Amino acid sequence: MKVVYIILSVFMIQFSLYSEKVEDPLQLAKSLYKEKKFQEAESEILRHSEIQFSNPEYDLLQSKVWIELGNQNYNLRKFSTAYKYYSKAYEFWSADPLVQQRYYELKNKDLVDEIEILETKKTKIPVAQPTKTEIPSNDEPLFKSELRQLGFKIEESELSLSSKIESINEKIMFLIIGNIVFMNLLLISIGVVIFLYLKLKK
């Protein structure tokens, strides 16, 4: 009886050691999925993709990871990448309502990852704005003196112009007065001639 007990104990120890060695190949992927490390979980699942699983647990976990990766990219407005994950999940889990909704929402559309377009817009080379040329402070006194000289010249030209206008006005006045005097003398002389003519005729 003791021999049977010893044999059974050895057998149980060997079985437990063997079961510890044979780990679930998806255990790490399941842990990564629970930690929301979906990209790492997908890599781990793909690492064991050559293993033939006898149950749909592999497909289910893979579909769940694809759905989460699709949601992440969808929320980041990376619609093209999101559709790839939703399409993969749809093949294995088409009954899922969210997968159905997103799959048909994005299907047959020209999809782009909008976040990449925004990044390319941000990395555009800025156009250099033309800088205003300013007069150096050292040239300010020279500029002010030139302005003063120009002002003096304008004042001199205005004075000379006004004096010329006054002289012209005086000449015109003299001509007008001279013409008036001449006309008066002419009229007086004509009147004297007519008076003398009439006197002599009598």
Coordinates of N, CA and C in Angstrom, one line a residue:
M1 N 0.8 -1.2 0.0 CA 0.0 0.0 0.0 C 0.9 1.2 0.0
K2 N 1.9 1.2 0.7 CA 2.8 2.3 0.8 C 3.5 2.5 -0.6
V3 N 3.7 1.4 -1.3 CA 4.4 1.6 -2.6 C 3.4 2.2 -3.6
V4 N 2.1 1.9 -3.5 CA 1.1 2.5 -4.4 C 1.0 4.0 -4.1
Y5 N 1.0 4.3 -2.8 CA 0.9 5.7 -2.4 C 2.1 6.5 -2.9
I6 N 3.3 5.9 -2.8 CA 4.5 6.6 -3.3 C 4.5 6.8 -4.8
I7 N 4.0 5.8 -5.5 CA 3.9 5.9 -7.0 C 2.9 7.0 -7.4
L8 N 1.8 7.0 -6.7 CA 0.8 8.0 -7.0 C 1.3 9.4 -6.7
S9 N 2.0 9.6 -5.6 CA 2.6 10.9 -5.3 C 3.6 11.3 -6.3
V10 N 4.5 10.5 -6.7 CA 5.4 10.8 -7.8 C 4.7 11.2 -9.1
F11 N 3.7 10.4 -9.4 CA 3.0 10.7 -10.6 C 2.3 12.1 -10.6
M12 N 1.7 12.4 -9.4 CA 1.1 13.7 -9.3 C 2.1 14.9 -9.3
I13 N 3.2 14.7 -8.7 CA 4.3 15.7 -8.8 C 4.7 15.9 -10.2
Q14 N 5.0 14.8 -10.9 CA 5.4 14.9 -12.3 C 4.3 15.6 -13.2
F15 N 3.1 15.3 -12.9 CA 2.0 15.9 -13.7 C 1.9 17.4 -13.4
S16 N 2.0 17.8 -12.2 CA 2.0 19.2 -11.8 C 3.1 20.0 -12.5
L17 N 4.3 19.3 -12.4 CA 5.5 20.0 -13.1 C 5.3 20.1 -14.6
Y18 N 4.7 19.1 -15.2 CA 4.5 19.1 -16.6 C 3.4 20.2 -17.0
S19 N 2.4 20.3 -16.1 CA 1.3 21.3 -16.4 C 1.9 22.7 -16.3
E20 N 2.8 22.9 -15.3 CA 3.4 24.2 -15.2 C 4.3 24.6 -16.4
K21 N 4.9 23.6 -17.0 CA 5.8 23.8 -18.2 C 4.9 24.2 -19.4
V22 N 3.8 23.5 -19.5 CA 2.9 23.7 -20.7 C 1.9 24.8 -20.3
E23 N 2.3 26.0 -20.7 CA 1.5 27.2 -20.4 C 0.6 27.5 -21.5
D24 N -0.5 28.2 -21.2 CA -1.4 28.7 -22.3 C -0.7 29.7 -23.1
P25 N -0.6 29.4 -24.4 CA 0.1 30.3 -25.3 C -0.6 31.7 -25.5
L26 N -1.8 31.8 -25.1 CA -2.6 33.0 -25.2 C -2.6 33.8 -23.8
Q27 N -2.0 33.2 -22.8 CA -2.1 33.8 -21.5 C -1.5 35.2 -21.4
L28 N -0.3 35.4 -22.1 CA 0.3 36.7 -22.1 C -0.6 37.7 -22.9
A29 N -1.1 37.3 -24.0 CA -2.0 38.1 -24.8 C -3.3 38.5 -24.0
K30 N -3.8 37.6 -23.2 CA -5.0 37.9 -22.4 C -4.6 38.9 -21.4
S31 N -3.4 38.8 -20.8 CA -3.0 39.8 -19.8 C -2.8 41.1 -20.4
L32 N -2.2 41.2 -21.5 CA -2.0 42.5 -22.2 C -3.4 43.1 -22.6
Y33 N -4.3 42.3 -23.0 CA -5.6 42.8 -23.3 C -6.3 43.4 -22.1
K34 N -6.2 42.7 -21.0 CA -6.8 43.3 -19.7 C -6.1 44.6 -19.3
E35 N -4.8 44.7 -19.6 CA -4.1 46.0 -19.3 C -4.3 47.0 -20.4
K36 N -5.2 46.8 -21.3 CA -5.5 47.7 -22.4 C -4.3 48.0 -23.3
K37 N -3.3 47.1 -23.4 CA -2.2 47.2 -24.3 C -2.5 46.4 -25.5
F38 N -3.4 46.9 -26.4 CA -4.0 46.2 -27.5 C -3.0 45.9 -28.6
Q39 N -2.1 46.8 -28.8 CA -1.1 46.7 -29.9 C -0.1 45.5 -29.5
E40 N 0.3 45.5 -28.3 CA 1.2 44.4 -27.8 C 0.4 43.1 -27.8
A41 N -0.8 43.1 -27.4 CA -1.6 41.9 -27.4 C -1.8 41.3 -28.8
E42 N -2.0 42.2 -29.8 CA -2.1 41.7 -31.2 C -0.7 41.1 -31.6
S43 N 0.4 41.7 -31.3 CA 1.7 41.2 -31.6 C 1.9 39.8 -31.0
E44 N 1.5 39.7 -29.8 CA 1.6 38.4 -29.1 C 0.8 37.3 -29.7
I45 N -0.5 37.7 -30.1 CA -1.4 36.7 -30.8 C -0.8 36.3 -32.1
L46 N -0.2 37.3 -32.9 CA 0.4 37.0 -34.2 C 1.6 36.1 -34.0
R47 N 2.3 36.2 -32.9 CA 3.5 35.4 -32.7 C 3.1 33.9 -32.5
H48 N 1.9 33.7 -32.1 CA 1.4 32.3 -31.9 C 0.4 31.9 -33.0
S49 N 0.4 32.7 -34.1 CA -0.7 32.4 -35.1 C -0.5 31.1 -35.9
E50 N 0.7 30.6 -35.8 CA 1.0 29.3 -36.5 C 0.4 28.1 -35.7
I51 N 0.2 28.3 -34.4 CA -0.4 27.2 -33.6 C -1.8 27.0 -33.9
Q52 N -2.2 25.8 -34.1 CA -3.6 25.4 -34.4 C -4.3 25.2 -33.1
F53 N -5.2 26.1 -32.9 CA -6.0 26.0 -31.6 C -7.3 25.2 -31.9
S54 N -7.6 24.4 -30.9 CA -8.8 23.5 -31.1 C -10.1 24.2 -30.7
N55 N -10.0 25.4 -30.2 CA -11.3 26.1 -29.8 C -11.3 27.5 -30.4
P56 N -12.5 28.1 -30.4 CA -12.6 29.5 -31.0 C -12.1 30.6 -30.0
E57 N -11.4 30.2 -28.9 CA -10.9 31.2 -28.0 C -9.9 32.1 -28.7
Y58 N -9.1 31.6 -29.6 CA -8.1 32.4 -30.3 C -8.8 33.4 -31.2
D59 N -9.8 33.0 -31.9 CA -10.5 33.9 -32.8 C -11.2 35.0 -32.1
L60 N -11.8 34.6 -30.9 CA -12.5 35.5 -30.1 C -11.6 36.6 -29.5
L61 N -10.5 36.2 -29.0 CA -9.5 37.2 -28.4 C -9.0 38.1 -29.5
Q62 N -8.7 37.5 -30.7 CA -8.1 38.3 -31.8 C -9.2 39.3 -32.2
S63 N -10.4 38.9 -32.3 CA -11.5 39.8 -32.7 C -11.7 41.0 -31.7
K64 N -11.6 40.6 -30.4 CA -11.8 41.7 -29.4 C -10.6 42.7 -29.5
V65 N -9.4 42.2 -29.8 CA -8.3 43.1 -29.9 C -8.4 44.0 -31.1
W66 N -8.9 43.4 -32.2 CA -9.1 44.2 -33.4 C -10.2 45.3 -33.2
I67 N -11.2 44.9 -32.5 CA -12.3 45.9 -32.2 C -11.7 47.1 -31.4
E68 N -10.9 46.8 -30.4 CA -10.4 47.8 -29.5 C -9.4 48.7 -30.3
L69 N -8.6 48.1 -31.2 CA -7.7 48.9 -32.0 C -8.4 49.7 -33.0
G70 N -9.5 49.2 -33.5 CA -10.4 50.0 -34.4 C -11.0 51.2 -33.7
N71 N -11.4 51.0 -32.5 CA -12.0 52.1 -31.7 C -11.0 53.2 -31.4
Q72 N -9.8 52.7 -31.1 CA -8.7 53.7 -30.8 C -8.4 54.6 -32.0
N73 N -8.3 53.9 -33.1 CA -8.0 54.7 -34.4 C -9.2 55.5 -34.8
Y74 N -10.4 55.0 -34.6 CA -11.6 55.8 -34.9 C -11.7 57.1 -34.1
N75 N -11.4 56.9 -32.8 CA -11.4 58.1 -31.9 C -10.4 59.1 -32.3
L76 N -9.3 58.7 -32.8 CA -8.2 59.6 -33.3 C -8.4 60.1 -34.7
R77 N -9.6 59.8 -35.3 CA -10.0 60.2 -36.6 C -9.0 59.6 -37.7
K78 N -8.5 58.4 -37.4 CA -7.7 57.7 -38.3 C -8.6 56.6 -38.9
F79 N -9.5 57.1 -39.8 CA -10.6 56.3 -40.3 C -10.1 55.1 -41.2
S80 N -9.0 55.4 -42.0 CA -8.5 54.3 -42.9 C -8.0 53.1 -42.1
T81 N -7.2 53.4 -41.1 CA -6.6 52.4 -40.2 C -7.7 51.7 -39.4
A82 N -8.7 52.5 -38.9 CA -9.8 51.9 -38.1 C -10.6 50.9 -39.0
Y83 N -10.9 51.3 -40.2 CA -11.7 50.4 -41.1 C -11.0 49.0 -41.3
K84 N -9.6 49.0 -41.4 CA -8.9 47.8 -41.6 C -9.1 46.8 -40.4
Y85 N -9.1 47.4 -39.2 CA -9.4 46.6 -38.0 C -10.8 46.1 -37.9
Y86 N -11.8 47.0 -38.2 CA -13.2 46.6 -38.2 C -13.5 45.6 -39.2
S87 N -12.8 45.7 -40.4 CA -13.1 44.6 -41.4 C -12.6 43.3 -41.0
K88 N -11.4 43.2 -40.3 CA -10.9 42.0 -39.8 C -11.9 41.4 -38.7
A89 N -12.3 42.3 -37.8 CA -13.2 41.8 -36.8 C -14.5 41.3 -37.3
Y90 N -15.0 42.0 -38.4 CA -16.3 41.7 -39.0 C -16.3 40.2 -39.6
E91 N -15.1 39.8 -40.1 CA -15.0 38.4 -40.6 C -15.3 37.4 -39.6
F92 N -14.9 37.6 -38.3 CA -15.0 36.6 -37.3 C -16.1 36.9 -36.3
W93 N -16.6 38.2 -36.2 CA -17.6 38.5 -35.2 C -18.5 39.5 -35.8
S94 N -19.2 39.2 -36.9 CA -20.1 40.1 -37.6 C -21.4 40.4 -36.8
A95 N -21.7 39.6 -35.8 CA -22.9 39.8 -35.0 C -22.7 40.9 -34.0
D96 N -21.5 41.4 -33.8 CA -21.3 42.4 -32.8 C -21.9 43.7 -33.3
P97 N -22.8 44.4 -32.6 CA -23.5 45.6 -33.1 C -22.6 46.8 -33.4
L98 N -21.5 47.0 -32.6 CA -20.6 48.1 -32.8 C -19.8 47.8 -34.1
V99 N -19.4 46.6 -34.3 CA -18.6 46.2 -35.5 C -19.4 46.4 -36.7
Q100 N -20.7 46.0 -36.6 CA -21.6 46.2 -37.8 C -21.8 47.7 -38.1
Q101 N -22.0 48.5 -37.1 CA -22.2 49.9 -37.3 C -21.0 50.6 -37.9
R102 N -19.9 50.4 -37.3 CA -18.7 51.0 -37.8 C -18.3 50.5 -39.2
Y103 N -18.4 49.2 -39.4 CA -18.1 48.6 -40.7 C -18.9 49.1 -41.8
Y104 N -20.2 49.2 -41.7 CA -21.0 49.8 -42.7 C -21.0 51.3 -42.8
E105 N -20.6 51.9 -41.7 CA -20.4 53.4 -41.7 C -19.2 53.8 -42.6
L106 N -18.1 53.0 -42.5 CA -16.9 53.3 -43.2 C -16.7 52.6 -44.5
K107 N -17.6 51.7 -44.8 CA -17.5 50.9 -46.0 C -17.8 51.8 -47.2
N108 N -17.0 51.5 -48.3 CA -17.2 52.2 -49.6 C -17.1 53.7 -49.5
K109 N -16.2 54.2 -48.7 CA -15.9 55.6 -48.5 C -14.4 55.8 -48.8
D110 N -14.0 57.0 -49.3 CA -12.6 57.3 -49.4 C -12.1 57.8 -48.1
L111 N -11.5 56.9 -47.4 CA -11.0 57.1 -46.0 C -9.6 57.6 -46.0
V112 N -9.3 58.5 -45.0 CA -8.0 59.0 -44.8 C -7.8 59.0 -43.3
D113 N -6.6 59.0 -42.9 CA -6.2 59.2 -41.5 C -6.0 60.7 -41.3
E114 N -7.1 61.4 -40.8 CA -7.1 62.9 -40.7 C -5.9 63.4 -39.8
I115 N -5.5 62.7 -38.8 CA -4.5 63.2 -37.9 C -3.1 63.3 -38.7
E116 N -2.9 62.5 -39.7 CA -1.7 62.6 -40.5 C -1.7 63.8 -41.4
I117 N -2.9 64.2 -41.9 CA -3.0 65.4 -42.7 C -2.8 66.6 -41.9
L118 N -3.3 66.6 -40.6 CA -3.0 67.7 -39.7 C -1.6 67.9 -39.4
E119 N -0.9 66.7 -39.2 CA 0.6 66.8 -38.9 C 1.4 67.3 -40.1
T120 N 1.0 66.9 -41.3 CA 1.7 67.5 -42.5 C 1.5 68.9 -42.7
K121 N 0.3 69.4 -42.3 CA 0.0 70.9 -42.4 C 0.8 71.6 -41.4
K122 N 1.0 71.0 -40.2 CA 1.8 71.7 -39.1 C 3.3 71.8 -39.5
T123 N 3.8 70.8 -40.3 CA 5.2 70.8 -40.6 C 5.5 71.5 -41.9
K124 N 4.6 72.3 -42.4 CA 4.9 73.2 -43.6 C 5.9 74.2 -43.2
I125 N 6.8 74.5 -44.2 CA 7.9 75.5 -44.0 C 7.2 76.9 -43.9
P126 N 7.4 77.6 -42.8 CA 6.8 79.0 -42.7 C 7.4 79.9 -43.7
V127 N 6.6 80.8 -44.4 CA 7.1 81.8 -45.3 C 7.6 83.0 -44.5
A128 N 8.8 83.4 -44.9 CA 9.4 84.5 -44.2 C 8.7 85.8 -44.5
Q129 N 8.2 86.5 -43.5 CA 7.6 87.8 -43.8 C 8.6 88.9 -44.0
P130 N 8.3 89.7 -45.0 CA 9.2 90.8 -45.3 C 9.3 91.8 -44.1
T131 N 10.5 92.1 -43.7 CA 10.7 93.0 -42.6 C 10.7 94.5 -43.1
K132 N 10.2 95.3 -42.3 CA 10.1 96.7 -42.6 C 11.5 97.4 -42.4
T133 N 11.9 98.1 -43.4 CA 13.2 98.8 -43.3 C 13.0 100.1 -42.5
E134 N 13.8 100.3 -41.5 CA 13.6 101.4 -40.6 C 14.9 102.3 -40.8
I135 N 14.7 103.6 -40.7 CA 15.7 104.6 -40.8 C 16.6 104.5 -39.6
P136 N 17.9 104.3 -39.7 CA 18.7 104.3 -38.5 C 18.6 105.6 -37.7
S137 N 18.7 105.4 -36.4 CA 18.6 106.6 -35.5 C 19.7 107.6 -35.7
N138 N 20.9 107.2 -36.3 CA 22.0 108.1 -36.5 C 21.6 109.1 -37.6
D139 N 20.7 108.7 -38.6 CA 20.4 109.6 -39.7 C 19.2 110.5 -39.4
E140 N 18.7 110.4 -38.2 CA 17.5 111.3 -37.8 C 17.8 112.8 -37.8
P141 N 19.0 113.2 -37.2 CA 19.3 114.6 -37.2 C 19.5 115.2 -38.6
L142 N 20.2 114.4 -39.5 CA 20.4 114.8 -40.9 C 19.0 114.9 -41.6
F143 N 18.1 114.0 -41.4 CA 16.8 114.0 -42.0 C 16.0 115.3 -41.5
K144 N 16.1 115.6 -40.2 CA 15.4 116.7 -39.7 C 15.9 118.0 -40.3
S145 N 17.3 118.1 -40.4 CA 17.9 119.4 -41.0 C 17.5 119.5 -42.5
E146 N 17.4 118.4 -43.2 CA 16.9 118.5 -44.6 C 15.5 119.0 -44.7
L147 N 14.7 118.5 -43.7 CA 13.3 119.0 -43.7 C 13.2 120.5 -43.4
R148 N 14.0 120.9 -42.5 CA 14.0 122.4 -42.2 C 14.4 123.2 -43.4
Q149 N 15.5 122.8 -44.1 CA 16.0 123.5 -45.3 C 14.9 123.5 -46.3
L150 N 14.2 122.4 -46.5 CA 13.1 122.3 -47.5 C 12.0 123.3 -47.1
G151 N 11.7 123.3 -45.8 CA 10.7 124.3 -45.3 C 11.1 125.7 -45.5
F152 N 12.4 126.1 -45.3 CA 12.8 127.4 -45.6 C 12.7 127.7 -47.1
K153 N 13.1 126.8 -47.9 CA 13.0 127.0 -49.4 C 11.5 127.3 -49.8
I154 N 10.6 126.5 -49.2 CA 9.2 126.7 -49.6 C 8.7 128.1 -49.1
E155 N 9.1 128.5 -47.9 CA 8.7 129.8 -47.4 C 9.3 130.9 -48.3
E156 N 10.6 130.8 -48.7 CA 11.2 131.8 -49.6 C 10.5 131.9 -50.9
S157 N 10.2 130.7 -51.5 CA 9.5 130.7 -52.8 C 8.1 131.3 -52.6
E158 N 7.4 131.1 -51.5 CA 6.1 131.7 -51.3 C 6.2 133.2 -51.2
L159 N 7.3 133.7 -50.5 CA 7.5 135.1 -50.3 C 7.8 135.8 -51.7
S160 N 8.7 135.1 -52.4 CA 9.0 135.7 -53.7 C 7.9 135.7 -54.7
L161 N 7.1 134.7 -54.6 CA 5.9 134.6 -55.4 C 4.9 135.7 -55.1
S162 N 4.7 135.9 -53.7 CA 3.7 136.9 -53.3 C 4.2 138.3 -53.7
S163 N 5.5 138.5 -53.6 CA 6.0 139.8 -54.0 C 5.9 140.1 -55.5
K164 N 6.1 139.0 -56.2 CA 5.9 139.2 -57.7 C 4.4 139.5 -58.0
I165 N 3.6 138.8 -57.3 CA 2.1 139.0 -57.5 C 1.8 140.5 -57.2
E166 N 2.3 141.0 -56.1 CA 2.0 142.4 -55.7 C 2.6 143.4 -56.7
S167 N 3.8 143.1 -57.2 CA 4.3 144.0 -58.2 C 3.5 144.0 -59.5
I168 N 3.0 142.8 -59.9 CA 2.2 142.7 -61.1 C 0.9 143.5 -60.8
N169 N 0.3 143.3 -59.6 CA -0.9 144.0 -59.3 C -0.7 145.5 -59.4
E170 N 0.4 146.0 -58.9 CA 0.7 147.4 -58.9 C 0.8 147.9 -60.4
K171 N 1.5 147.2 -61.2 CA 1.6 147.6 -62.6 C 0.2 147.6 -63.3
I172 N -0.6 146.6 -63.0 CA -1.9 146.6 -63.6 C -2.7 147.9 -63.1
M173 N -2.6 148.2 -61.8 CA -3.3 149.4 -61.3 C -2.8 150.6 -62.0
F174 N -1.5 150.7 -62.1 CA -0.9 151.9 -62.9 C -1.4 152.0 -64.3
L175 N -1.5 150.8 -64.9 CA -2.0 150.8 -66.3 C -3.5 151.3 -66.4
I176 N -4.2 150.8 -65.4 CA -5.7 151.1 -65.4 C -5.8 152.6 -65.2
I177 N -5.1 153.2 -64.1 CA -5.2 154.6 -63.8 C -4.7 155.4 -65.0
G178 N -3.6 155.0 -65.6 CA -3.1 155.7 -66.8 C -4.1 155.7 -67.9
N179 N -4.7 154.6 -68.2 CA -5.8 154.6 -69.2 C -6.9 155.5 -68.9
I180 N -7.3 155.5 -67.6 CA -8.5 156.3 -67.2 C -8.1 157.8 -67.4
V181 N -6.9 158.2 -67.0 CA -6.4 159.6 -67.2 C -6.4 160.0 -68.7
F182 N -5.8 159.0 -69.4 CA -5.7 159.3 -70.9 C -7.0 159.4 -71.5
M183 N -8.0 158.6 -71.1 CA -9.3 158.7 -71.7 C -10.0 160.0 -71.3
N184 N -9.8 160.4 -70.0 CA -10.4 161.7 -69.6 C -9.8 162.8 -70.3
L185 N -8.5 162.8 -70.5 CA -7.8 163.9 -71.3 C -8.3 164.0 -72.7
L186 N -8.4 162.8 -73.3 CA -8.9 162.7 -74.7 C -10.3 163.2 -74.8
L187 N -11.1 162.9 -73.8 CA -12.5 163.4 -73.9 C -12.6 164.9 -73.7
I188 N -11.7 165.4 -72.8 CA -11.6 166.9 -72.5 C -11.2 167.6 -73.8
S189 N -10.1 167.0 -74.4 CA -9.6 167.7 -75.6 C -10.6 167.6 -76.7
I190 N -11.3 166.5 -76.9 CA -12.4 166.5 -77.9 C -13.5 167.5 -77.6
G191 N -13.8 167.6 -76.3 CA -14.9 168.6 -76.0 C -14.4 170.0 -76.2
V192 N -13.1 170.3 -76.0 CA -12.6 171.7 -76.2 C -12.6 172.0 -77.7
V193 N -12.2 171.0 -78.5 CA -12.2 171.1 -80.0 C -13.6 171.4 -80.5
I194 N -14.6 170.7 -80.0 CA -15.9 170.8 -80.5 C -16.4 172.2 -80.1
F195 N -16.1 172.6 -78.9 CA -16.5 174.0 -78.4 C -16.0 175.1 -79.3
L196 N -14.7 175.0 -79.6 CA -14.0 176.0 -80.4 C -14.6 176.0 -81.8
Y197 N -14.9 174.9 -82.3 CA -15.4 174.8 -83.7 C -16.8 175.5 -83.7
L198 N -17.6 175.2 -82.7 CA -18.9 175.8 -82.7 C -18.8 177.4 -82.6
K199 N -17.9 177.9 -81.8 CA -17.7 179.3 -81.6 C -17.3 180.0 -82.9
L200 N -16.3 179.3 -83.5 CA -15.8 179.9 -84.8 C -16.9 179.9 -85.9
K201 N -17.7 179.0 -85.9 CA -18.7 178.8 -86.9 C -19.8 179.9 -86.8
K202 N -20.0 180.4 -85.6 CA -21.0 181.5 -85.4 C -20.4 182.8 -85.9

